[in-house]
Amino acid sequence: MSYDIRDITLAERGRQRIAWAARHMPVLNQIKDEFAREQPFQGRRIAASLHITTETAALLSALHAGGAEVALCASNPLSTQDDVCAALAESGIAVYACYSEDLTTYQQHIEQTLALDPHLVMDDGADLIVEVHNRSQGSSVVAGIEETTSGVTRARALAEQKLLRFPVIAVNDTPTKRFFDNRYGTGQNTIDGILRATNIFLAGATFVVAGYGWCGRGIALRARGMGARVIVCEINATRALEAVMEGFQVLSMTEAAPLGDIFITATGMSGVISEQHLRQMKDGAILGNSGHFDIEVDVAALRKLATSTTEIRDHLSEFRLSNGRTLYLLAEGRLVGQVAAEASPAAVMDLSFADQALSTRYLLQPDLQLPPAVYDVPPDIDERVAQLKLQALGIKLDTLNESQLAYQHAWQLGTVAAS
Amino acid sequence: MSYDIRDITLAERGRQRIAWAARHMPVLNQIKDEFAREQPFQGRRIAASLHITTETAALLSALHAGGAEVALCASNPLSTQDDVCAALAESGIAVYACYSEDLTTYQQHIEQTLALDPHLVMDDGADLIVEVHNRSQGSSVVAGIEETTSGVTRARALAEQKLLRFPVIAVNDTPTKRFFDNRYGTGQNTIDGILRATNIFLAGATFVVAGYGWCGRGIALRARGMGARVIVCEINATRALEAVMEGFQVLSMTEAAPLGDIFITATGMSGVISEQHLRQMKDGAILGNSGHFDIEVDVAALRKLATSTTEIRDHLSEFRLSNGRTLYLLAEGRLVGQVAAEASPAAVMDLSFADQALSTRYLLQPDLQLPPAVYDVPPDIDERVAQLKLQALGIKLDTLNESQLAYQHAWQLGTVAAS
Amino acid sequence: MSYDIRDITLAERGRQRIAWAARHMPVLNQIKDEFAREQPFQGRRIAASLHITTETAALLSALHAGGAEVALCASNPLSTQDDVCAALAESGIAVYACYSEDLTTYQQHIEQTLALDPHLVMDDGADLIVEVHNRSQGSSVVAGIEETTSGVTRARALAEQKLLRFPVIAVNDTPTKRFFDNRYGTGQNTIDGILRATNIFLAGATFVVAGYGWCGRGIALRARGMGARVIVCEINATRALEAVMEGFQVLSMTEAAPLGDIFITATGMSGVISEQHLRQMKDGAILGNSGHFDIEVDVAALRKLATSTTEIRDHLSEFRLSNGRTLYLLAEGRLVGQVAAEASPAAVMDLSFADQALSTRYLLQPDLQLPPAVYDVPPDIDERVAQLKLQALGIKLDTLNESQLAYQHAWQLGTVAAS
Amino acid sequence: MSYDIRDITLAERGRQRIAWAARHMPVLNQIKDEFAREQPFQGRRIAASLHITTETAALLSALHAGGAEVALCASNPLSTQDDVCAALAESGIAVYACYSEDLTTYQQHIEQTLALDPHLVMDDGADLIVEVHNRSQGSSVVAGIEETTSGVTRARALAEQKLLRFPVIAVNDTPTKRFFDNRYGTGQNTIDGILRATNIFLAGATFVVAGYGWCGRGIALRARGMGARVIVCEINATRALEAVMEGFQVLSMTEAAPLGDIFITATGMSGVISEQHLRQMKDGAILGNSGHFDIEVDVAALRKLATSTTEIRDHLSEFRLSNGRTLYLLAEGRLVGQVAAEASPAAVMDLSFADQALSTRYLLQPDLQLPPAVYDVPPDIDERVAQLKLQALGIKLDTLNESQLAYQHAWQLGTVAAS
């Protein structure tokens, strides 16, 4: 089996860390056991572009256990953990990724991964899906799965422009993914990434969150939980009102720019922090991004404004501006929790990757006929994942008795009849 | 004009309190001005069954200003404010309601209200909608609006059983209603109702919330905000997981029953606190409900278990049980925030009632042809309400520039192409 | 026995409500049983000036059970509950107080209370202590107890000016009082008072707290817990820093005045909200006070600025200013939680009043010889109260074993020796 | 100048990181400038035993700038940052420390540091103070400063046993230290250390905090802020009650041991998590310590119970127990925030180290005559530090006007006279 990784001797370290993650993924472990018994992927080839973390290793291991041939590349040049690559390569997965690879290598690795001629592409950011669409017709791909907001946006754009060639499940949008991984997972990993890169004091800091979607909500919640004073910027009125009523200050970025000590974007949109905003910021302001692509902070504008740039700590670059102020950029503007920390923890990726694993099985059923479109995770998969997680946590739900089940349909019972 | 209220001399007091509420309802005020100019309801008759609060008065006043003839009855025998009834009656609205009316009178008042022969029924709990359906065909009703979860459930049951005779808009389900009024409104009014009825100390109390829908979320959030230790009971796995990850303890009601100091139901379901649970509870436990109907705590079972019952404070009844323990019931098991406090505050009802007002205009358009079914609030109404509220709060949103608008469709831009 | 109260027929209602409070005061109940057995107050006379609430009734009942002759007047003209007065009068306590009495009557009631010729004066605000000092020498008073910050300040001023005639215990300052009653008790009762008086929506409101002592901390904490955005004003640098690091915005009152929707003072200082601040405030701002005296908001300045004044709801007055804006004052500027709600709940007053009860016994020991000065509660009383409360809550503490007790003195054990 | 460090070539990296920390220490910077001008330490020798972090470097640099000759050793074998040592050595400070040195080397380094024959010893854990006392009389030491709870306990034990030879200032106990560094600093660095060592998911985890002093409060606060469900264990009744009323569950460690997912000690006491507790714990439980010495978790007992021990990630050791369960230990039981993360952030160490710097100047005044005892930081130093920090943050305090200053002494002004 072929692979292209940093250093195969890191495999043992990788296996130890993967085992630690797997301890906290009981749902995925149960699905892996099921896959190992049932071999649903015999003869199937899966290509994946993912953040190569210990949790990702656990997912691929489950697919592999189910009989799939698997190839893997990065979904971001800075989120690859080289020891994980080594462990995966030794376990028989064709890994093409190194931490901090340049974009040319990144692209080559995509191509090497697609050389598997996969039946299914599994994406975090849609780089594989798009690469397949950039090529002339003729691949074996029958389905795709997309894990993150930015990638779903790309898949939907393909679909709107009638270009999408195969069905794609938007795992990102399913409740057991976005309520948990996006909110609490990204919330935690963003704080973690900021602290590892800066050791900055959050208590009393003015923390600006751009975007109050599920990721932004989680970041705002955790920043407040660490003692920061949080300001939210939004483009959507209902979300902005929710932020207000959670007690956050809501301002436009133009208003917030001169106030913030720390800025984190989580929007999926380009140019959220623009040159104009950069010019307004306080001396010492720290900028970072938790969205998939490095386009939310206008890094090019920052470079243009700077008279010097220095990496002063791992994942922390200092930009001295010609206006006399100094700004600091986290993780080159790439997702700070994936790059400067270790991405979302295993216990929450357990949900997202269980959704991925079960959606993969669903999409690779021999007799499935789905027209090209973006689909939700089938609700029974979502529900099963939630149920399995609760069982693993030892939590009991209430259940409706017969009288209660009947009550749901008893429209006659109102103020007078029911009392 | 006819009415049946407690005491018309309370009108001045009612007007003062209504004016205070109206101060905090800028969106509804703006809609009222629009209605006054445009007279969209000329010749239209509207019957409403609502909690008769100062905020409700502001809504009906807007409809009345728009040319409607309006009749009003209660949506709960204990949530009527007699001074508001007096002020409304003096302003030309046909009010049939008194605080603490018995169920026979409650039913008579529904009938007097429907005697208006309305074109539209506006409900909070669906008592009017159901009463129309209990009658043989032949009313003038062309549409309904329903405000609360329990009422929407009844309307949907009618629709599922193919019995629904006219379109009903589920205002309850629209984002600008349920995210705000259900969550933050009910959250606050439930705490308020508990405090007015008991003056109990919440810091350190074990507070059990049954149901983690929007209302339950708000109650749990505010109970924690007042220092309580919160336990959540749920029947839905995803909601239960959300509660876990917010840091709440999640237990079945059977597990929670012996632990709680205070129990609040917000489920829309009957018998959530059953005889079995009541038998397990600690001496001194306090029980209340924030759902629409008084069926969530099994009050009949509580009465059966009790050897004596005494009202020891307003809206607080003491039940001495044969097992030697004493339990306390809030507001006779009716929605504690509406009965023991004053329902959701004006600033949040501003959203819900703006939705109601604009949905009423939408449904009474002369040329609207909607088949009988339960409908969402039209998204442009929801969006407009959110926008108006933000404007009233003086909050500015970010907006997308042309380059950003284009980015939304640029599926080609990924890790390599966008960097 | 003599008394002067509103209406003796309210006694039954008072007894019911007192019984409800007493349910939540297990520590005081246990002390009362002890007093009843030991009769420490035989032949002793105690005069008290307190907020006449159900919890106060429980305290006086404990002293009375211990053999004391007790007379009682109000500590604030608006915090008297007439039904409690009736119940106390029927139980043999000489009560001189009515809700909303004028200041002349208030003063007469102080004098009638002191006509008991007490051995001990128990104060909340120091009106009895000061009245004794306003008179020429010759009273039987051997000791005083003071419950609140403002009263302790007065007692300390007397001591500093060498005028204090007898020892005074500052119950206010003892940990089991100020950490709990001042912080969590006042925190809750302030929110409660605001809600009862206004039904205002706290989520998203800008809430200004003047003073970040224990009361102010509690108010800020609970206001945030209800969803408000909190601004803190302080005069002390360390307290201000604490507020910053809790994530609150810290501003001077001049900066905060134009921003707040709600202002609450908790400083013990006069003129905290001055005419200049009133002129800057937004239309619709609500002002209230949680400090003992009605001097923190400059009500005289507010009246001077106003062209009209109307009470539009109970405990809510509207002031139309000549600058076109309208301001709203809670509870006439008197402590809003005591006047518009029911003061701190029983479960927390259990601590404060247990401190009072045991400090009273301590001060009335026949052989105690304390020079005139302001004293702390003896630490063993404070510790016993905390221990009893935990026992009543069923909470177990860890205890140190012998090896751990020895470790406390083993200074030799450091990095090397202990490892 | 002599030193003993890992690698002098790390100096440039150290300087960059120190510069980053110094950016966030405006108070210390201002004091450093003052020291540089005034040279208060000319001819004085200072020996320090501290966590060798970038913030510590800023402190020593200020003393050095003031004319002192400085020698430095570690205060913990695992909290030394080798690049900081290199930068300090190059700047002329005699550093004797390497990350992960063994205890023999640790002791040698203490001795090399004391070979400076210092006038003042500056300690974090009291290893220098104790070493001086372990020797026969005759040193030049005239004063000591102690930074942490565990060290203050040792100094107080020396004083109680009448053995203390010179005055020691307990910087740990001063408000600007313990309210901020202990609470918010340790709160943040503990979370940070846990995340770096484990990448564990905190949302929904059961997090047990042993000790509810200032450090424990901060840890509990931040653990909750990250979504954990927090259980507190305490030996002091008042602190336990505070934890209850903050909404935490309070249990004995025996009750908590089988419930926790994560346990953190912050007590200053030995054997807080004992063999008996370890036997009760769930499979997978994670144990760590934030107290100064590695005696709070009984690591010896853990080793005894284990059949195998493996370091599976940096600062995370796996112990397989003979009862079939696996437990995980953070940072070998040493303070997790110092070892696995980077200790408290610069912005909060700015306060603690400003206290240290000014206390050092105070203690080295030529004419100071203080008997041997443990002293508080002089209040004017504490107040100045708080004031400087607020100025640096650009925060304005309110100030009392003349009328308000007079009010503080006006005991005559009560309910009647003041109204």
XYZ file of N, CA and C in Angstrom, chain A residues 235 269-272 274 276-277, chain B residues 398-408:
57
model
N -25.101 39.173 10.556
C -25.805 39.747 9.406
C -27.278 39.369 9.424
N -17.821 33.000 5.596
C -17.845 34.087 4.600
C -16.452 34.713 4.479
N -16.156 35.240 3.315
C -14.856 35.864 3.082
C -14.851 37.318 3.557
N -13.678 37.795 3.917
C -13.488 39.222 4.184
C -14.296 39.784 5.336
N -14.566 38.967 6.335
C -15.374 39.437 7.457
C -14.607 40.475 8.268
N -11.936 43.050 7.456
C -11.395 43.653 6.241
C -10.276 44.639 6.564
N -10.250 47.765 6.246
C -10.792 48.908 6.996
C -10.878 48.592 8.489
N -11.342 47.378 8.817
C -11.414 46.984 10.230
C -10.024 46.889 10.850
N -24.138 43.739 10.409
C -23.253 43.786 9.257
C -24.054 43.403 8.013
N -23.611 43.869 6.857
C -24.242 43.451 5.610
C -23.162 42.953 4.659
N -23.565 42.073 3.762
C -22.599 41.500 2.817
C -22.347 42.478 1.681
N -21.078 42.664 1.324
C -20.778 43.472 0.151
C -20.831 42.594 -1.110
N -20.606 43.176 -2.255
C -20.810 42.421 -3.503
C -19.877 41.235 -3.609
N -18.642 41.464 -3.171
C -17.676 40.386 -3.237
C -18.101 39.233 -2.336
N -18.670 39.572 -1.204
C -19.128 38.526 -0.285
C -20.359 37.813 -0.837
N -21.263 38.584 -1.455
C -22.443 37.945 -2.063
C -22.007 36.951 -3.135
N -21.000 37.327 -3.891
C -20.509 36.428 -4.939
C -19.858 35.183 -4.344
N -19.176 35.382 -3.226
C -18.465 34.255 -2.600
C -19.423 33.117 -2.248
N -20.647 33.479 -1.891
C -21.622 32.445 -1.513
C -21.864 31.422 -2.625
